[in-house]
mmCIF file of C-alpha atoms in Angstrom:
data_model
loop_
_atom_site.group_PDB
_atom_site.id
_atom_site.type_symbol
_atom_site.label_atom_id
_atom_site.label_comp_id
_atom_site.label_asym_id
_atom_site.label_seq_id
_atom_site.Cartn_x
_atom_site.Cartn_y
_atom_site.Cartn_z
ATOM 1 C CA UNK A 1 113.680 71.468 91.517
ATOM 2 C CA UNK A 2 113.687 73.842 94.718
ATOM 3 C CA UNK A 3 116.748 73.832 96.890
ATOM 4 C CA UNK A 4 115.093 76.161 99.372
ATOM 5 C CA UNK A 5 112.287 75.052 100.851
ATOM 6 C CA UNK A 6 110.277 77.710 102.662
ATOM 7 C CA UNK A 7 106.692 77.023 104.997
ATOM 8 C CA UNK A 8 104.258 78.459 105.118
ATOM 9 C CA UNK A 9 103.636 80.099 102.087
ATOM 10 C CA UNK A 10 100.854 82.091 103.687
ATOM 11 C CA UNK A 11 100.036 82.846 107.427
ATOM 12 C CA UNK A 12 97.247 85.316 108.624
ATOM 13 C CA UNK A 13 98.135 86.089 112.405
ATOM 14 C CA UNK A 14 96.176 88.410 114.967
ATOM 15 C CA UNK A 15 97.575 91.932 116.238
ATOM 16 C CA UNK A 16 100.476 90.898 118.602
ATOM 17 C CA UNK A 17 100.492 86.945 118.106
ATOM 18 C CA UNK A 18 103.763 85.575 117.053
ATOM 19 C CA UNK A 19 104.403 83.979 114.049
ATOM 20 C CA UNK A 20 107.106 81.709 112.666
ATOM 21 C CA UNK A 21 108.711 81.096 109.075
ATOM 22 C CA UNK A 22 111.170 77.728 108.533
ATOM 23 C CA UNK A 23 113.426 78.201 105.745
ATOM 24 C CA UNK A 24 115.425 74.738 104.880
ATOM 25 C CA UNK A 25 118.117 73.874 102.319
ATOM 26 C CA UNK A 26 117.072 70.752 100.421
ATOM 27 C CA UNK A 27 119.851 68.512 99.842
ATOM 28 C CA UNK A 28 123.083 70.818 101.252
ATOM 29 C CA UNK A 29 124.097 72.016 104.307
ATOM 30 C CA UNK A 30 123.801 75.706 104.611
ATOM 31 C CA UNK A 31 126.115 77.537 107.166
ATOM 32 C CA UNK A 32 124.550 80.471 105.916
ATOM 33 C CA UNK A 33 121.125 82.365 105.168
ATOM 34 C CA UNK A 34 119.776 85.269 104.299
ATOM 35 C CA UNK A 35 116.423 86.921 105.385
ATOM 36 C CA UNK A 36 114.922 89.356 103.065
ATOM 37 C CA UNK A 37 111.790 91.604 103.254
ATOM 38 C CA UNK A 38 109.608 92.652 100.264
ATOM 39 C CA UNK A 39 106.983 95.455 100.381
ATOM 40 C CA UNK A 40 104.384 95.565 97.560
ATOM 41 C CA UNK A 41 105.535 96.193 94.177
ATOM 42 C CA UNK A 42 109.060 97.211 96.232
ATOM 43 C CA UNK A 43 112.307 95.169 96.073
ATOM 44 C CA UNK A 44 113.851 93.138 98.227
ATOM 45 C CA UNK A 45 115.659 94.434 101.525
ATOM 46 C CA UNK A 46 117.953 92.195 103.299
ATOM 47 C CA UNK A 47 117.383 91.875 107.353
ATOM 48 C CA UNK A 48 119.613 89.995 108.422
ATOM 49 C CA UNK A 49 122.111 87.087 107.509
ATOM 50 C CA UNK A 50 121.604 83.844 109.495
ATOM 51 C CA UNK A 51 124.873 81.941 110.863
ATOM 52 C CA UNK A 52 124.609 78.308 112.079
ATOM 53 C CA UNK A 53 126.199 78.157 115.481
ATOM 54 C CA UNK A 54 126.498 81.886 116.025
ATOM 55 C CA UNK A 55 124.583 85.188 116.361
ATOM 56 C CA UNK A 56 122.551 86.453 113.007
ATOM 57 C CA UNK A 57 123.627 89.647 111.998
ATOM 58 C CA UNK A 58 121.281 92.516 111.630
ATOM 59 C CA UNK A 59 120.927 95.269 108.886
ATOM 60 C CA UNK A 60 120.291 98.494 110.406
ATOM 61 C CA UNK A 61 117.454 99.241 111.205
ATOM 62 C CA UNK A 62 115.954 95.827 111.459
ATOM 63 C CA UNK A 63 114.919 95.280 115.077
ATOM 64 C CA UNK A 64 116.859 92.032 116.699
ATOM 65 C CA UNK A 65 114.086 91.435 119.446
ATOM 66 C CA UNK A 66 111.161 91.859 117.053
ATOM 67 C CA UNK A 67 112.417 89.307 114.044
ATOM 68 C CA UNK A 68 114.171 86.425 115.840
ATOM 69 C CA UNK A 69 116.775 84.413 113.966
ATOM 70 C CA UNK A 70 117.634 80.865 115.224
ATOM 71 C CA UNK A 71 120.269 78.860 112.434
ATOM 72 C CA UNK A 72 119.236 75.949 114.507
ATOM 73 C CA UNK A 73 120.866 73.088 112.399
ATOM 74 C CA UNK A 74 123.043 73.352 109.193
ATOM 75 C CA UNK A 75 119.560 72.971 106.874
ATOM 76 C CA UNK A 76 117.428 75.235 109.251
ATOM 77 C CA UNK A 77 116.703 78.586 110.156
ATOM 78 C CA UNK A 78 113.547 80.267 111.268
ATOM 79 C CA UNK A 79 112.480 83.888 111.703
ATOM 80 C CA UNK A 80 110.337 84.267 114.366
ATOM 81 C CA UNK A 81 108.219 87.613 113.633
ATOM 82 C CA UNK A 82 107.480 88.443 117.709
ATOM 83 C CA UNK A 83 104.288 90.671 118.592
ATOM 84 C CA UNK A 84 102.849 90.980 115.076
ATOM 85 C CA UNK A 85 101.816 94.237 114.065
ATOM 86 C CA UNK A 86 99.761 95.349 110.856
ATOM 87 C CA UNK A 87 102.618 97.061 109.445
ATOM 88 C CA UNK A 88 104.576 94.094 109.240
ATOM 89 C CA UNK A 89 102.681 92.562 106.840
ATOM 90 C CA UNK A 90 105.158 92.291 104.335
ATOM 91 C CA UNK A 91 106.577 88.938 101.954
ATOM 92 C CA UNK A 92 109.211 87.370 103.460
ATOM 93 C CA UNK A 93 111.707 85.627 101.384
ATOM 94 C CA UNK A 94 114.875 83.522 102.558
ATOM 95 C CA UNK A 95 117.832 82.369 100.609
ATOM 96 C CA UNK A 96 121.127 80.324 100.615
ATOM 97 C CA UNK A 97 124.153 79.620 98.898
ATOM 98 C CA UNK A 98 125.174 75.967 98.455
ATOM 99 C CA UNK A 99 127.870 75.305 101.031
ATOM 100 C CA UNK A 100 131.661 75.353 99.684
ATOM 101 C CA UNK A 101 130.531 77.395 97.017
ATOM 102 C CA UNK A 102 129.848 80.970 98.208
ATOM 103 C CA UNK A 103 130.525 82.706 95.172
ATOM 104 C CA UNK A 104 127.872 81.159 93.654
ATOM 105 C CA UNK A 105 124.186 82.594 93.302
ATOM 106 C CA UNK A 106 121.632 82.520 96.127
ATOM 107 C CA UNK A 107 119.193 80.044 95.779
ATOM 108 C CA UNK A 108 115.488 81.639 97.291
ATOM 109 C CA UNK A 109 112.812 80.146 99.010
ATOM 110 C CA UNK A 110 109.390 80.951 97.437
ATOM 111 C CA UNK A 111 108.581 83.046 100.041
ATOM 112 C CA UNK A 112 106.091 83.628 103.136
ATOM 113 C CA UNK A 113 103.209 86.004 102.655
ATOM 114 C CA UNK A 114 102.408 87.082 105.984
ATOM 115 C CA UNK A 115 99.274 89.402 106.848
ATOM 116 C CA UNK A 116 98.613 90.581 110.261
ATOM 117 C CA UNK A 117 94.965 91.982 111.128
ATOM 118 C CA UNK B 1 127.994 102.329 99.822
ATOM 119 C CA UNK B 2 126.887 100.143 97.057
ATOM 120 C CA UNK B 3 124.235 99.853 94.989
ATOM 121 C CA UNK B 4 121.840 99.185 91.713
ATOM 122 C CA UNK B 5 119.499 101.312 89.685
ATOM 123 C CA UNK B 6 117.031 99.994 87.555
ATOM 124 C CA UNK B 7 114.699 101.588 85.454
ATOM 125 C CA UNK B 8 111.363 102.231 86.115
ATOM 126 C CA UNK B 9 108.684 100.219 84.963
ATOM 127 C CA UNK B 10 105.938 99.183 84.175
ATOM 128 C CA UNK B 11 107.726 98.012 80.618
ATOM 129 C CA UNK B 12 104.954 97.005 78.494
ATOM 130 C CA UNK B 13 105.235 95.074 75.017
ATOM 131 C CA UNK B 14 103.302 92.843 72.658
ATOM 132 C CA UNK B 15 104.571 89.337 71.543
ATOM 133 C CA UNK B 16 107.946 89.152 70.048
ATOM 134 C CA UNK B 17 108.746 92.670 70.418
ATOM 135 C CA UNK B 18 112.472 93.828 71.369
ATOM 136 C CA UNK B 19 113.382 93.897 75.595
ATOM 137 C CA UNK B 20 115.810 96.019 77.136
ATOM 138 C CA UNK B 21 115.559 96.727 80.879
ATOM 139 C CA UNK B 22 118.520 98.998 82.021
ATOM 140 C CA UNK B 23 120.546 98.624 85.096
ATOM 141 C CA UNK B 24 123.421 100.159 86.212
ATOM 142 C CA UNK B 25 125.479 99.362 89.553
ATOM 143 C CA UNK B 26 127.891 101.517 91.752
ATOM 144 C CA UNK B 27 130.632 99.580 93.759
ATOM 145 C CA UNK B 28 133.871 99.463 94.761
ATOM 146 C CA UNK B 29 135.510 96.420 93.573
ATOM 147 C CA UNK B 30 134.664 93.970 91.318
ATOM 148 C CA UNK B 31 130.956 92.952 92.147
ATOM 149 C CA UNK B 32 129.415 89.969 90.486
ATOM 150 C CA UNK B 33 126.249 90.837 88.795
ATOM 151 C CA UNK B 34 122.963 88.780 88.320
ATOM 152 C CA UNK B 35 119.456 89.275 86.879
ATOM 153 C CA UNK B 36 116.647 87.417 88.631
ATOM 154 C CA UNK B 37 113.235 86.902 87.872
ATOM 155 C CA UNK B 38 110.039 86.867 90.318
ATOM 156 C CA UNK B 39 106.526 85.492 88.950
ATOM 157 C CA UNK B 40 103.507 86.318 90.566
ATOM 158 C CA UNK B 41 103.010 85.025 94.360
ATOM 159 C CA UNK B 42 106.561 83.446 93.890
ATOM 160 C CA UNK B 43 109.986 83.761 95.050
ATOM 161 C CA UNK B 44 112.722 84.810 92.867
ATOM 162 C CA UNK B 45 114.647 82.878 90.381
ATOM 163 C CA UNK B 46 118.007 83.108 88.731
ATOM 164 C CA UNK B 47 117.869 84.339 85.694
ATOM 165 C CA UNK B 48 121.706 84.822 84.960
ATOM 166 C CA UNK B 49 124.832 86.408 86.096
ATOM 167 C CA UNK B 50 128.307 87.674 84.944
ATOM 168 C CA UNK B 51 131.563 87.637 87.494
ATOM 169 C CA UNK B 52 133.535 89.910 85.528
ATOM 170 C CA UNK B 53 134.292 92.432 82.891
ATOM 171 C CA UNK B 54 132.752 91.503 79.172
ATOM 172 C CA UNK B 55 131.248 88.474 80.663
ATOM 173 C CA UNK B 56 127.818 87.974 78.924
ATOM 174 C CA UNK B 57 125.331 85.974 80.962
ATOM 175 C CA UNK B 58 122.273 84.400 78.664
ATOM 176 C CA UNK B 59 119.550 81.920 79.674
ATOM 177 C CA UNK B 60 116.231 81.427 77.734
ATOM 178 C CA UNK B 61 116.562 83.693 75.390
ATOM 179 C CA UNK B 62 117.719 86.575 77.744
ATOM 180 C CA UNK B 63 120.993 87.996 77.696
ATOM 181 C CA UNK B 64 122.958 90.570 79.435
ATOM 182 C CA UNK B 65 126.359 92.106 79.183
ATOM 183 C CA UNK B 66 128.666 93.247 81.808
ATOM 184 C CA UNK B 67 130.468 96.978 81.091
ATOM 185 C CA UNK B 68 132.621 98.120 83.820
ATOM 186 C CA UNK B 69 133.347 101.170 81.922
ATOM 187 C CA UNK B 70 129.550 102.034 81.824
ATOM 188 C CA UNK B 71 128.934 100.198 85.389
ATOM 189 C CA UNK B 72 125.941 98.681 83.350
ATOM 190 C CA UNK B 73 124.209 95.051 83.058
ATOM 191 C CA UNK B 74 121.083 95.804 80.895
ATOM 192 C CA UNK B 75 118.832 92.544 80.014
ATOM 193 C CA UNK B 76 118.271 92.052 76.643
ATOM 194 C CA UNK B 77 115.928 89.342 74.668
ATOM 195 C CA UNK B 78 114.855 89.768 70.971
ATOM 196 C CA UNK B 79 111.312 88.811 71.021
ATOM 197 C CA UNK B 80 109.748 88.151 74.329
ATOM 198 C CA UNK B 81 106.107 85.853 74.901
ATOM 199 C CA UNK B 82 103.576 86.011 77.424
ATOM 200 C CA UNK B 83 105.048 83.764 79.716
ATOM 201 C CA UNK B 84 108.158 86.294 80.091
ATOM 202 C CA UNK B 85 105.374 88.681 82.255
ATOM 203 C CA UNK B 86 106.992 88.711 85.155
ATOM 204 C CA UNK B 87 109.066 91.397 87.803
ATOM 205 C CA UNK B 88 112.885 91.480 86.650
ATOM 206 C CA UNK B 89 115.599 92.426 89.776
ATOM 207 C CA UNK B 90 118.724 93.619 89.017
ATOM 208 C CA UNK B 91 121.082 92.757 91.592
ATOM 209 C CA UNK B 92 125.060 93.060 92.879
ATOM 210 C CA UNK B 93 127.310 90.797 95.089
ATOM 211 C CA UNK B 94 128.811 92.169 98.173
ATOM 212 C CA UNK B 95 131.345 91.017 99.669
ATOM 213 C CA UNK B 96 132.246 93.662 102.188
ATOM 214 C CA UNK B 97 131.781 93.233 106.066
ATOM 215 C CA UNK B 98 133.204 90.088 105.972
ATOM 216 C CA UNK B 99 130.484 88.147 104.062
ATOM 217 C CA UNK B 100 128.844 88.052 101.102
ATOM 218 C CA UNK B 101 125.159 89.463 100.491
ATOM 219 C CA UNK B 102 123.070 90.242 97.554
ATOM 220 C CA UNK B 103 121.810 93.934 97.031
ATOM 221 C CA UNK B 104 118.957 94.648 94.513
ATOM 222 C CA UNK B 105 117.308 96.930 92.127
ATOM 223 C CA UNK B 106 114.032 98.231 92.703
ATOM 224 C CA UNK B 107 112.460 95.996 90.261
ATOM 225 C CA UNK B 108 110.863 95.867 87.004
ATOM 226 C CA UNK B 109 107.548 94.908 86.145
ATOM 227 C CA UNK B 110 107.517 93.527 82.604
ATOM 228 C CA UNK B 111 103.748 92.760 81.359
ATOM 229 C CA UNK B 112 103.871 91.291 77.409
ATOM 230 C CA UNK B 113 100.641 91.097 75.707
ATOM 231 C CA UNK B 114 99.438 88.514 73.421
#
C-alpha cells in the first residue's frame, strides 16, 4: 500500500487565491521530503527539499515566497502555492525516503493536480 | 552537473512484442540508478533500481542493466501487455550538496496495443 499520502488530489483555485498541498508519510517518520513539479507530458523537476525543524532548501529558480514549505512534524509537510497564477497550473508530486534508510528509493505521493483559472 | 537522457517517445508496440527504452546518465561518482513508472493521473512508482556496476535490477517482467562503461541503464522486457501503457522515468541519485535527491529523464510514453 501507499507510504505517501498526498491531499488533495485535485484543487481548482481562482487567480491569486492561495492554495495548499499536505504530503504525509504513512507509517515512518520522515525528516526529509522532496517537492517536485511536473508540466504536461514533461518530467519531473525538483523544487525544493523539505527539512523537519529547519529551512527547506530551494532549487534555483524556484521562488521561496511564492511556494511555501513548512516540515511541520516528522510525517508532515505542506507546500503552500501563495497568489495562484494560471501558469502555475502544473502536477505537483511529493516524495520521501523511509527514515534511517536514505539510500533507499523515494517513495511518491500520487500527486496534486492543481489548475488555477 | 548531472544528469539523464532518455529517449524520445512515444514507443509504440502491440502485445508481446520486444521493449527497450534507452537511458543513459552523466555523473561524477557512483550514482544509483532507478526506473520508475507513472500511470495515467497517478504518481510515480518504483519500478527498479541498481546501486552499482553490473547490478541488474528486474521487477515484473522488466529488467535493466547497469554499464558504467557505457553510462547506460536501458529497460528491457520480452513481451509487454496492455497494462504496461504507461510513462517510464529514468532517473539518478545525487548525493552532492550535502543530501541526496533524485534527478530524472524526460520521460517515456510507452502505449502497447492489444
Amino acid at each position: 500500500g501507499a507510504v505517501v499520502s498526498q491531499h488533495p488530489s485535485w484543487v481548482i483555485c481562482k487567480s491569486g487565491t492561495s492554495v495548499k498541498i499536505e504530503c504525509r508519510s504513512l507509517d515512518f517518520q520522515a525528516t526529509t521530503m522532496f517537492w517536485y513539479r511536473q508540466f504536461p507530458k514533461q518530467s519531473l523537476m525538483l523544487m525544493a527539499t523539505s527539512n523537519e525543524g529547519s529551512k527547506a532548501t530551494y532549487e534555483q529558480g524556484v521562488e521561496k515566497d511564492k511556494f511555501l514549505i513548512n516540515h511541520a512534524s516528522l510525517t508532515l509537510s505542506t507546500l503552500t502555492v501563495t497568489s495562484a497564477h494560471p501558469e502555475d497550473s502544473s502536477f505537483y508530486i511529493c516524495s520521501a525516503p523511509l527514515t534511517g534508510q536514505e539510500n533507499s528509493p523515494l517513495h511518491f505521493g500520487n500527486g496534486t493536480r492543481l489548475t488555477v483559472t | 552537473g548531472n544528469s539523464v537522457t532518455q529517449m524520445e517517445g512515444p514507443v509504440t508496440l502491440s502485445e508481446e512484442a520486444f521493449l527497450t527504452i534507452n537511458c543513459t546518465y552523466t555523473a561524477t561518482g557512483y550514482p544509483s540508478l532507478f526506473w520508475y513508472v507513472q500511470y495515467p493521473g497517478e504518481g510515480l512508482q518504483l519500478l527498479l533500481k541498481a546501486t552499482k556496476a553490473d547490478d541488474k535490477g528486474s521487477n515484473k517482467g522488466f529488467e535493466a542493466t547497469y554499464r558504467k562503461e557505457t553510462t547506460s541503464f536501458h529497460l528491457e522486457k520480452g513481451s509487454v501487455q496492455v497494462s504496461d501503457s504507461a510513462v517510464y522515468f529514468c532517473a539518478l541519485r545525487d548525493f552532492s550538496g550535502g543530501y541526496n535527491k533524485l534527478i530524472f529523464g524526460a520521460g517515456t510514453r510507452l502505449a502497447v496495443h492489444p
